[in-house]
């Protein structure tokens, strides 16, 4: 393992080309053209050649280069700004926008929807791929707002590690706790970044103590702040005894910062006489009271390495990238129901964890985001869509820089690729080169809020149904069609979801819709081995029974009492508060 920070001055990587004002990755095929193992496969002239002809050594090398992580935080902790700076330091973009950067006329690369630019919030998960130190990084930026937590939960099923962003002035917040609980379900390794040290913050030792007591996770500080607010001078790296001094600057990462070796270097006493004495006292305390960094405990999800900095001013960002490359795990094996799939296996497998409609407004398209779990994807190869039981040819596959995209020639375990979706793909769908596998673990939660839909122009009813069907498939909102009655019912986790759907219906489908309050208080999906009981239930309670976008039967309760009584009266039925995306209920 390389020592953290050994390449801290390195920026960018091979295969970078300028497109649409940003620097994007070139096709990976060109960077791999000298690999004899891959050339042997390509010389066959058949993109869908049997996977056994692909050299295991070449696949293993490419898998080892991959890092796939998601960024999680409470709203306003600086998550999307940090995403921008990670792209900036990797060389993937030249100028960083900010989430609320309206004055400059730029917006965050990862915030590409109109409503995100208007509100200054992230409402959809973005996928960005770039290279750093000869590693391929797949970065997933998630919405921090709790109203979009479902999207975040789904994204966290597709990553191998997570970067948790904490506002150093506020500490641990409610949404951070929920998101960490989701990471714990899979023992996801977590790197922590204490952000906004350019402002007045809480005491760093107090922040560490809160992290350990509230989140129940060991903290191992790796960098330590020198001052805060106006007196913030930089960070001290506890593992390699270096101090990094940074210049404030929002737009460029030119590498023009100074590194001083040794906390006892007399130069420091000349530059910051007050801050350096305070730093020495704090470092002595930290060495005595905190946990030393342990790679195995980090990989098990028990311990988190902690970094301090300021994303908006480029403090500590490069160290985060280096930590993810040096310490975070590469692609891991995944449960596929019948067996565990290892990333180095020669045959291609993957699953869809997200559907996004209208990323390209000019074409009104839909993209299925697929996490590659094993093998090698080749442009034009044929794979089996396991839910539908048919072969599909993967030709116009893309890789992402938020809403921008380019054709991808090859991909390996850990990569996120986009498949054009004409309505046949759903969240949770699995793909393989023939083997019957089902990747599970993508949750669908029963909504807490409900609205009925009314449109101002009745002639637009067809567009309304099309829009809601597509938005329902991507998980932006849950759509229920009652067995009796014509009004569609929308379900959501948070109120803001309805506002986003209304905005997208208007901008993307030309439908001016009004959402009105509903008498529904909760929903439960219903299943049973007794087909007759299920049919009787649907016939007798037709006004309270509906089908969701995936064709699953659901009971729409008007109150908690109504739900309890119905469950008691129908003992042969099972009422589900969650369901698996990959499986249709019986």
C-alpha atoms as one frame of an Amber mdcrd trajectory, in Angstrom:
protein
   0.000   0.000   0.000   1.308   3.407  -0.903   1.703   5.835   2.013  -1.090
   8.359   2.100  -0.051  11.630   0.540   2.888  10.136  -1.352   1.404  11.472
  -4.575  -0.252  14.554  -3.128   1.079  16.861  -5.839  -0.132  14.663  -8.701
  -3.142  15.918 -10.660  -5.153  14.378 -13.417  -4.440  11.171 -15.259  -4.186
   9.738 -18.746  -7.031   9.679 -21.208  -8.395  13.152 -20.539  -9.955  15.196
 -23.323 -11.827  18.486 -23.469 -15.570  18.262 -24.122 -18.356  20.840 -23.614
 -16.272  23.129 -21.412 -15.231  20.361 -19.028 -12.371  17.903 -19.078 -13.732
  14.414 -19.552 -12.221  10.976 -19.647 -11.295   9.678 -23.047 -12.352   6.181
 -24.073 -10.728   3.608 -21.861 -10.105   1.378 -24.879  -7.391   3.742 -26.085
  -5.605   3.693 -22.734  -5.607  -0.097 -22.704  -4.634  -0.733 -26.332  -1.141
  -1.972 -25.441  -2.439  -4.705 -23.164  -1.697  -8.053 -24.903  -4.387  -9.873
 -22.935  -7.067  -7.506 -24.167  -5.707  -7.370 -27.703  -5.993 -11.157 -27.856
  -9.684 -10.872 -27.149 -10.303  -7.950 -29.486  -8.486  -9.644 -32.385 -11.325
 -12.151 -32.504 -13.433  -9.395 -34.034 -16.436 -10.350 -31.913 -17.498  -8.002
 -29.127 -19.754 -10.724 -27.728 -16.999 -13.357 -27.623 -17.352 -15.945 -24.823
 -16.238 -14.528 -21.492 -13.852 -17.434 -20.957 -11.608 -16.003 -23.695 -11.038
 -12.850 -21.669  -7.782 -13.081 -19.784  -8.379 -13.283 -15.997  -5.164 -11.367
 -15.316  -6.327  -8.390 -17.394  -9.719  -8.331 -15.660  -8.098  -8.594 -12.216
  -5.776  -5.660 -13.024  -8.658  -3.457 -14.129 -10.807  -4.411 -11.110  -7.918
  -3.475  -8.797  -7.860   0.026 -10.357 -11.530   0.717  -9.505 -12.856   2.690
  -6.560 -16.617   3.260  -6.304 -17.915   5.433  -3.479 -20.883   7.588  -2.548
 -20.915  10.892  -0.678 -23.378  11.179   2.206 -24.230  14.052   4.524 -26.936
  16.153   6.125 -28.215  18.970   3.856 -25.916  22.014   3.651 -22.855  20.221
   5.030 -21.047  20.944   1.748 -21.372  17.571   0.056 -21.953  18.781  -3.498
 -19.218  21.414  -3.142 -16.813  18.685  -2.037 -17.881  16.615  -5.047 -16.931
  19.522  -7.301 -13.538  19.868  -5.648 -12.802  16.148  -5.933 -13.438  16.492
  -9.669 -11.309  19.626  -9.746  -8.318  18.019  -8.019  -8.517  14.946 -10.236
  -8.334  17.131 -13.341 -11.804  16.044 -14.472 -13.058  19.655 -14.595 -11.270
  22.979 -14.849 -13.591  25.305 -12.918 -15.679  24.344  -9.922 -19.167  25.743
  -9.569 -20.959  25.820  -6.221 -24.451  24.648  -5.409 -25.544  28.229  -4.699
 -23.156  29.893  -7.115 -25.741  31.970  -8.987 -23.669  35.151  -9.000 -20.900
  33.511 -10.965 -23.337  32.057 -13.458 -22.002  28.559 -12.779 -23.637  25.693
 -10.967 -22.256  22.480  -9.576 -21.442  19.902 -12.234 -23.396  17.278 -10.313
 -26.507  19.500 -10.099 -27.844  19.400 -13.641 -31.641  19.673 -13.244 -33.270
  23.094 -13.603 -34.877  22.817 -10.174 -31.485  22.042  -8.602 -30.028  25.224
 -10.079 -33.070  27.280  -8.994 -33.249  25.940  -5.434 -29.524  25.416  -4.788
 -30.102  21.846  -3.610 -29.356  18.371  -4.933 -32.527  16.367  -5.645 -31.145
  13.510  -7.757 -28.110  11.316  -7.422 -25.378  12.066  -9.945 -22.722   9.699
 -11.255 -19.285  10.982 -12.217 -16.326   8.990 -13.459 -12.746  10.224 -13.637
  -9.151   9.088 -13.170  -6.779   9.899 -10.340  -3.307   8.390  -9.892  -4.000
   5.692 -12.488  -7.203   4.626 -10.715 -10.693   4.842 -12.196 -12.949   6.598
  -9.690 -16.732   6.192  -9.811 -18.165   8.932  -7.619 -21.879   9.019  -6.750
 -23.159  12.300  -5.361 -26.439  11.782  -3.484 -29.176  14.177  -2.329 -28.673
  15.179   1.298 -32.263  16.324   1.831 -34.298  13.723   3.732 -37.181  14.096
   1.267 -34.990  12.310  -1.299 -33.567   9.674   1.034 -34.926   6.793  -1.069
 -32.664   7.769  -3.959 -29.732   7.857  -1.564 -30.561   4.423  -0.118 -30.622
   2.924  -3.601 -27.300   4.512  -4.545 -25.625   3.173  -1.404 -26.360  -0.376
  -2.596 -24.094   0.254  -5.620 -20.977   1.568  -3.817 -18.065  -0.147  -2.056
 -17.295   2.704   0.354 -18.702   6.048   1.459 -17.391   9.532   2.170 -19.287
  11.156   5.051 -19.250  14.966   5.137 -19.803  16.716   8.496 -20.334  20.452
   8.994 -17.702  21.187  11.652 -19.832  24.014  13.051 -22.894  21.780  13.537
 -21.512  18.303  14.098 -23.630  15.177  13.683 -27.117  15.910  12.317 -30.284
  13.839  11.940 -29.905  12.802   8.302 -26.280  11.810   8.879 -27.428   9.281
  11.496 -29.985   7.728   9.114 -27.519   7.461   6.243 -24.850   5.920   8.431
 -27.385   3.300   9.560 -27.896   2.369   5.893 -24.119   2.019   5.440 -24.007
  -0.222   8.506 -26.441  -2.676   6.906 -23.608  -3.648   4.529 -20.626  -2.785
   6.780 -19.637  -0.135   4.224 -16.213   1.416   4.975 -16.558   5.148   5.684
 -14.089   8.023   5.327 -15.087  11.178   7.245 -14.429  14.766   6.158 -14.971
  17.568   8.710 -15.847  20.485   6.463 -16.007  24.288   6.710 -12.932  24.883
   8.873 -12.688  28.289   7.162 -15.557  29.289   9.480 -15.800  29.334  13.261
 -16.390  25.709  14.238 -16.767  23.509  17.259 -13.696  22.146  19.022 -12.188
  19.308  16.926 -11.836  16.994  19.959 -15.482  17.631  20.820 -16.486  16.739
  17.256 -14.608  13.438  17.424 -16.240  12.595  20.733 -19.695  13.322  19.292
 -19.030  11.144  16.252 -18.057   8.228  18.456 -20.900   8.601  20.962 -23.756
   9.368  18.526 -22.735   7.338  15.473 -21.121   4.521  17.458 -18.064   4.367
  15.229 -14.376   4.596  16.130 -12.656   7.770  14.923  -9.019   7.736  13.798
  -7.919  11.309  12.941  -5.527  11.418   9.991  -5.249  15.182   9.527  -5.695
  17.862  12.181  -6.688  21.511  11.650  -4.352  24.384  12.407  -6.690  27.077
  13.685 -10.161  27.778  12.326 -12.138  30.574  10.708  -9.962  33.535   9.745
  -7.009  31.907  11.477  -7.291  28.605   9.610  -3.759  27.897   8.317  -4.013
  24.378   6.952  -3.844  20.812   8.237  -1.256  18.643   9.948  -0.970  15.059
   8.688  -0.579  12.881  11.775   0.628   9.797   9.905   3.476  11.289   7.876
   4.335  14.336  10.053   3.760  16.974   7.383   1.938  20.268   7.445   0.074
  21.403   4.347  -0.486  25.106   3.897  -3.139  26.108   1.401  -4.224  29.226
  -0.397  -7.912  30.043  -0.379  -9.392  29.803  -3.833 -12.651  28.502  -5.229
 -11.897  27.941  -8.860  -8.624  26.238  -9.639  -6.495  23.471  -8.169  -3.087
  24.422  -9.500  -1.087  22.524  -6.905   0.569  25.737  -5.679   0.583  24.961
  -1.976   3.427  24.517   0.449   4.283  21.360   2.406   6.455  21.667   5.500
   8.042  18.538   6.941   7.935  18.061  10.718   5.753  19.633  13.398   8.931
  20.897  15.126  10.179  22.713  12.023  11.349  26.205  13.175   9.785  27.723
  10.068   6.340  27.017  11.539   7.116  28.881  14.747   8.070  31.915  12.668
   4.957  31.780  10.524   2.276  30.902  13.112   3.679  31.278  16.640   0.256
  31.137  18.336  -1.378  28.411  16.242   1.629  26.070  16.250   1.823  25.843
  20.055  -1.905  25.101  20.196  -1.456  22.477  17.477   1.325  20.700  19.410
  -0.831  20.487  22.527  -3.810  19.135  20.586  -1.715  16.603  18.668  -0.290
  15.268  21.932  -3.844  14.865  23.231  -4.978  13.180  20.029  -2.107  10.672
  20.072  -2.938   9.778  23.658  -6.728   9.653  23.512  -7.771   8.647  19.983
  -7.647   5.375  18.072  -4.667   4.823  15.764  -5.695   4.177  12.172  -6.252
   0.463  11.532  -6.875  -0.539   7.909  -8.657  -3.783   8.784 -11.051  -2.067
  11.190 -11.757   0.583   8.543 -12.511  -2.053   5.887 -14.852  -3.814   8.340
 -16.817  -0.592   8.836 -15.838  -0.362  12.515 -13.475   2.622  12.263 -13.508
   5.800  10.186 -10.396   7.837   9.295 -11.169  11.530   9.893  -9.889  14.433
   7.774 -10.344  18.157   8.426 -10.549  20.869   5.804 -12.603  23.333   3.795
 -14.011  22.127   0.496 -14.879  25.608  -0.752 -11.269  26.715  -0.237  -9.605
  23.475  -1.399  -8.233  22.621   2.060  -7.731  18.880   2.547  -9.489  17.721
  -0.632  -6.481  16.054  -2.255  -5.867  14.027   0.913  -9.408  12.654   0.709
  -8.809  11.464  -2.849  -5.513   9.865  -1.848  -7.177   8.080   1.080  -9.876
   6.657  -1.162  -7.273   5.379  -3.633  -4.903   4.000  -0.972  -7.315   2.639
   1.619 -10.849   2.241   0.296 -11.694  -1.243  -1.005 -11.969  -2.071  -4.662
 -15.065  -3.856  -5.973 -16.268  -6.555  -3.584 -18.127  -9.785  -4.108 -21.924
  -9.475  -4.219 -24.780 -11.711  -3.159 -26.761 -12.855  -6.215 -29.241 -15.104
  -4.338 -28.013 -18.447  -5.693 -24.357 -17.633  -4.972 -21.863 -14.838  -4.324
 -20.364 -13.222  -7.437 -16.684 -12.268  -7.315 -15.593  -9.145  -9.268 -12.685
 -10.952 -10.984 -14.946 -13.573 -12.567 -14.659 -13.565 -16.392 -18.395 -13.443
 -17.126 -20.220 -10.111 -17.100 -22.902  -9.497 -14.449 -24.543  -6.344 -13.119
 -27.710  -4.809 -11.710 -29.728  -1.614 -12.244 -29.912   0.567  -9.128 -31.309
   3.762 -10.637 -33.404   4.950 -13.592 -33.260   8.582 -14.690 -35.653  10.076
 -17.219 -34.853  13.034 -19.472 -31.182  13.575 -18.661 -31.043  14.850 -22.238
 -34.152  17.093 -22.626 -33.637  17.249 -26.405 -34.230  13.510 -26.752 -36.586
  12.748 -23.831 -34.568   9.654 -23.059 -34.361   7.310 -20.115 -31.113   5.875
 -18.790 -30.745   2.826 -16.537 -27.713   3.116 -14.244 -26.045  -0.297 -14.001
 -23.380  -1.305 -11.512 -21.008  -3.825 -13.084 -20.431  -6.650 -10.593 -18.075
  -8.947 -12.496 -16.354  -9.608 -15.803 -15.791  -7.175 -18.612 -18.359  -5.226
 -20.583 -17.569  -4.829 -24.291 -19.507  -2.492 -26.557 -22.025  -4.470 -28.594
 -21.975  -7.572 -26.392 -25.136  -9.577 -25.755 -26.306 -10.225 -22.201 -29.397
 -11.765 -20.679 -32.033  -9.537 -19.055 -32.925 -12.013 -16.313 -36.343 -10.648
 -15.264 -37.619 -10.674 -18.847 -35.695 -13.808 -19.777 -34.367 -12.434 -23.058
 -31.101 -11.402 -24.635 -30.315  -7.738 -25.194 -27.471  -6.184 -27.139 -25.614
  -3.457 -25.246 -24.433  -1.060 -27.927 -25.172   2.602 -27.055 -23.796   2.354
 -23.528 -22.503   5.561 -21.901 -20.385   6.725 -19.017 -21.146   9.922 -17.106
 -20.023  13.299 -15.916 -23.360  14.213 -14.269 -25.726  14.952 -17.209 -22.921
  14.880 -19.809 -22.062  11.513 -21.260 -19.928   9.709 -23.789 -19.907   6.275
 -25.396 -18.047   3.645 -23.435 -16.087   0.864 -25.082 -15.422  -1.334 -22.065
 -16.160  -1.473 -18.345 -15.245  -3.647 -15.386 -16.540  -4.481 -11.916 -17.128
  -1.290  -9.932 -17.928   0.848 -12.967 -21.313   2.535 -13.395 -22.568   2.484
 -16.984 -25.751   3.877 -18.518 -28.040   1.675 -20.607 -30.629   3.287 -22.900
 -34.003   2.259 -21.490 -37.158   2.171 -23.582 -39.389   1.122 -20.712 -38.167
  -2.468 -20.376 -35.736  -1.952 -17.504 -36.629  -1.424 -13.858 -34.694  -0.693
 -10.694 -33.383  -3.999  -9.365 -33.092  -5.734 -12.763 -30.139  -8.120 -13.045
 -28.079  -8.896 -16.151 -25.625 -11.718 -16.846 -24.109 -13.752 -19.652 -26.716
 -16.458 -19.196 -26.515 -17.547 -15.543 -29.752 -17.075 -13.578 -28.660 -14.605
 -10.898 -30.643 -12.033  -8.945 -28.826  -9.243  -7.118 -30.924  -8.152  -4.154
 -30.843  -5.569  -1.401 -32.376  -2.504  -3.086 -35.223  -1.382  -0.799 -38.536
   0.241  -1.700 -40.175   1.934   1.300 -43.888   2.517   1.767 -44.560   6.269
   1.314 -45.615   8.514   4.200 -47.366  11.272   2.204 -50.030  11.039  -0.501
 -51.562  13.351  -3.116 -54.118  13.009  -5.887 -53.294  14.514  -9.284 -55.379
  16.999 -11.267 -54.285  18.571 -14.568 -55.349  21.986 -15.766 -55.584  20.863
 -19.395 -57.576  17.577 -19.776 -56.124  17.105 -23.273 -52.738  16.429 -21.645
 -53.899  13.308 -19.805 -51.819  11.028 -22.048 -48.660  13.045 -21.353 -49.506
  12.990 -17.627 -49.735   9.195 -17.534 -46.528   8.834 -19.552 -44.666  11.284
 -17.305 -45.833   9.701 -14.069 -45.078   6.216 -15.381 -41.494   7.220 -16.198
 -40.956   9.214 -13.003 -42.418   6.311 -11.041 -40.009   3.876 -12.683 -37.007
   5.994 -11.715 -38.243   6.234  -8.111 -38.795  10.014  -8.086 -42.290   9.332
  -6.741 -44.486   6.282  -6.201 -47.548   6.064  -8.444 -50.640   4.065  -7.506
 -53.543   3.377  -9.878 -56.686   2.423  -7.876 -58.611  -0.642  -9.007 -61.799
   1.459  -8.839 -61.655   5.149  -9.701 -59.702   7.151 -12.248 -57.614   9.429
 -10.005 -53.942   8.525  -9.826 -52.471   8.667  -6.315 -48.878   9.725  -5.707
 -46.880   8.614  -2.681 -43.657  10.182  -1.395 -41.326  10.184   1.585 -41.162
  14.004   1.740 -43.186  17.003   0.545 -40.342  18.293  -1.615 -40.658  15.215
  -3.829 -44.101  16.426  -4.974 -42.683  19.851  -5.846 -39.904  18.271  -7.888
 -42.344  15.997  -9.738 -44.646  18.953 -10.524 -41.658  20.925 -11.842 -40.426
  18.020 -13.961 -43.903  17.259 -15.346 -44.115  20.873 -16.523 -40.568  21.206
 -17.879 -40.062  17.739 -19.316 -43.571  16.656 -20.368 -45.462  19.950 -20.813
 -48.035  18.971 -18.177 -49.299  21.599 -15.709 -50.420  19.437 -12.787 -51.894
  20.287  -9.414 -51.394  17.946  -6.480 -54.243  17.913  -3.952 -54.448  16.415
  -0.479 -55.605  12.827  -0.171 -57.467  10.872   2.505 -54.796   8.145   2.341
 -52.506   7.961   5.391 -50.373   4.900   4.631 -49.764   2.193   2.026 -48.857
  -1.467   2.354 -47.997  -3.890  -0.410 -50.061  -7.061  -0.212 -49.110 -10.646
  -1.060 -50.473 -14.113  -0.338 -50.014 -17.742  -1.324 -53.822 -17.979  -1.366
 -54.803 -16.616  -4.784 -58.525 -16.724  -3.979 -58.075 -14.675  -0.798 -56.075
 -12.128  -2.796 -58.758 -11.917  -5.497 -61.531 -11.568  -2.869 -59.574  -8.811
  -1.155 -59.222  -6.896  -4.429 -62.929  -7.297  -5.270 -64.254  -6.316  -1.852
 -61.939  -3.352  -1.201 -61.589  -2.020  -4.746 -61.722   1.633  -3.652 -58.770
   1.132  -1.304 -56.709  -1.210  -3.452 -54.318  -0.036  -6.157 -51.447  -1.239
  -8.333 -48.075   0.490  -8.304 -45.881   1.223 -11.346 -44.321  -2.278 -11.151
 -47.712  -4.020 -11.025 -47.666  -4.843  -7.306 -50.944  -4.830  -5.383 -51.129
  -2.309  -2.530 -53.664  -1.453   0.176 -54.170   2.286   0.752 -55.249   2.826
   4.348 -57.134   5.914   5.501 -55.800   5.669   9.071 -53.742   3.520  11.389
 -56.931   1.979  12.790 -58.164   1.202   9.270 -54.853  -0.575   8.509 -54.898
  -2.646  11.721 -58.517  -3.728  11.287 -57.916  -4.721   7.659 -54.871  -6.800
   8.630 -56.931  -8.588  11.295 -59.810  -9.276   8.897 -57.549 -10.724   6.218
 -55.188 -13.074   8.119 -54.198 -14.984   4.961 -52.654 -11.840   3.447 -49.220
 -10.390   4.232 -48.923  -6.589   4.406 -45.437  -5.248   3.571 -44.003  -1.857
   4.635 -41.032  -2.419   2.297 -40.494  -4.474  -0.809 -37.529  -5.586  -2.843
 -37.013  -3.739  -6.122 -35.743  -6.862  -7.829 -38.734  -9.066  -6.969 -42.416
  -8.795  -7.752 -44.690  -9.727  -4.861 -46.844 -12.827  -5.311
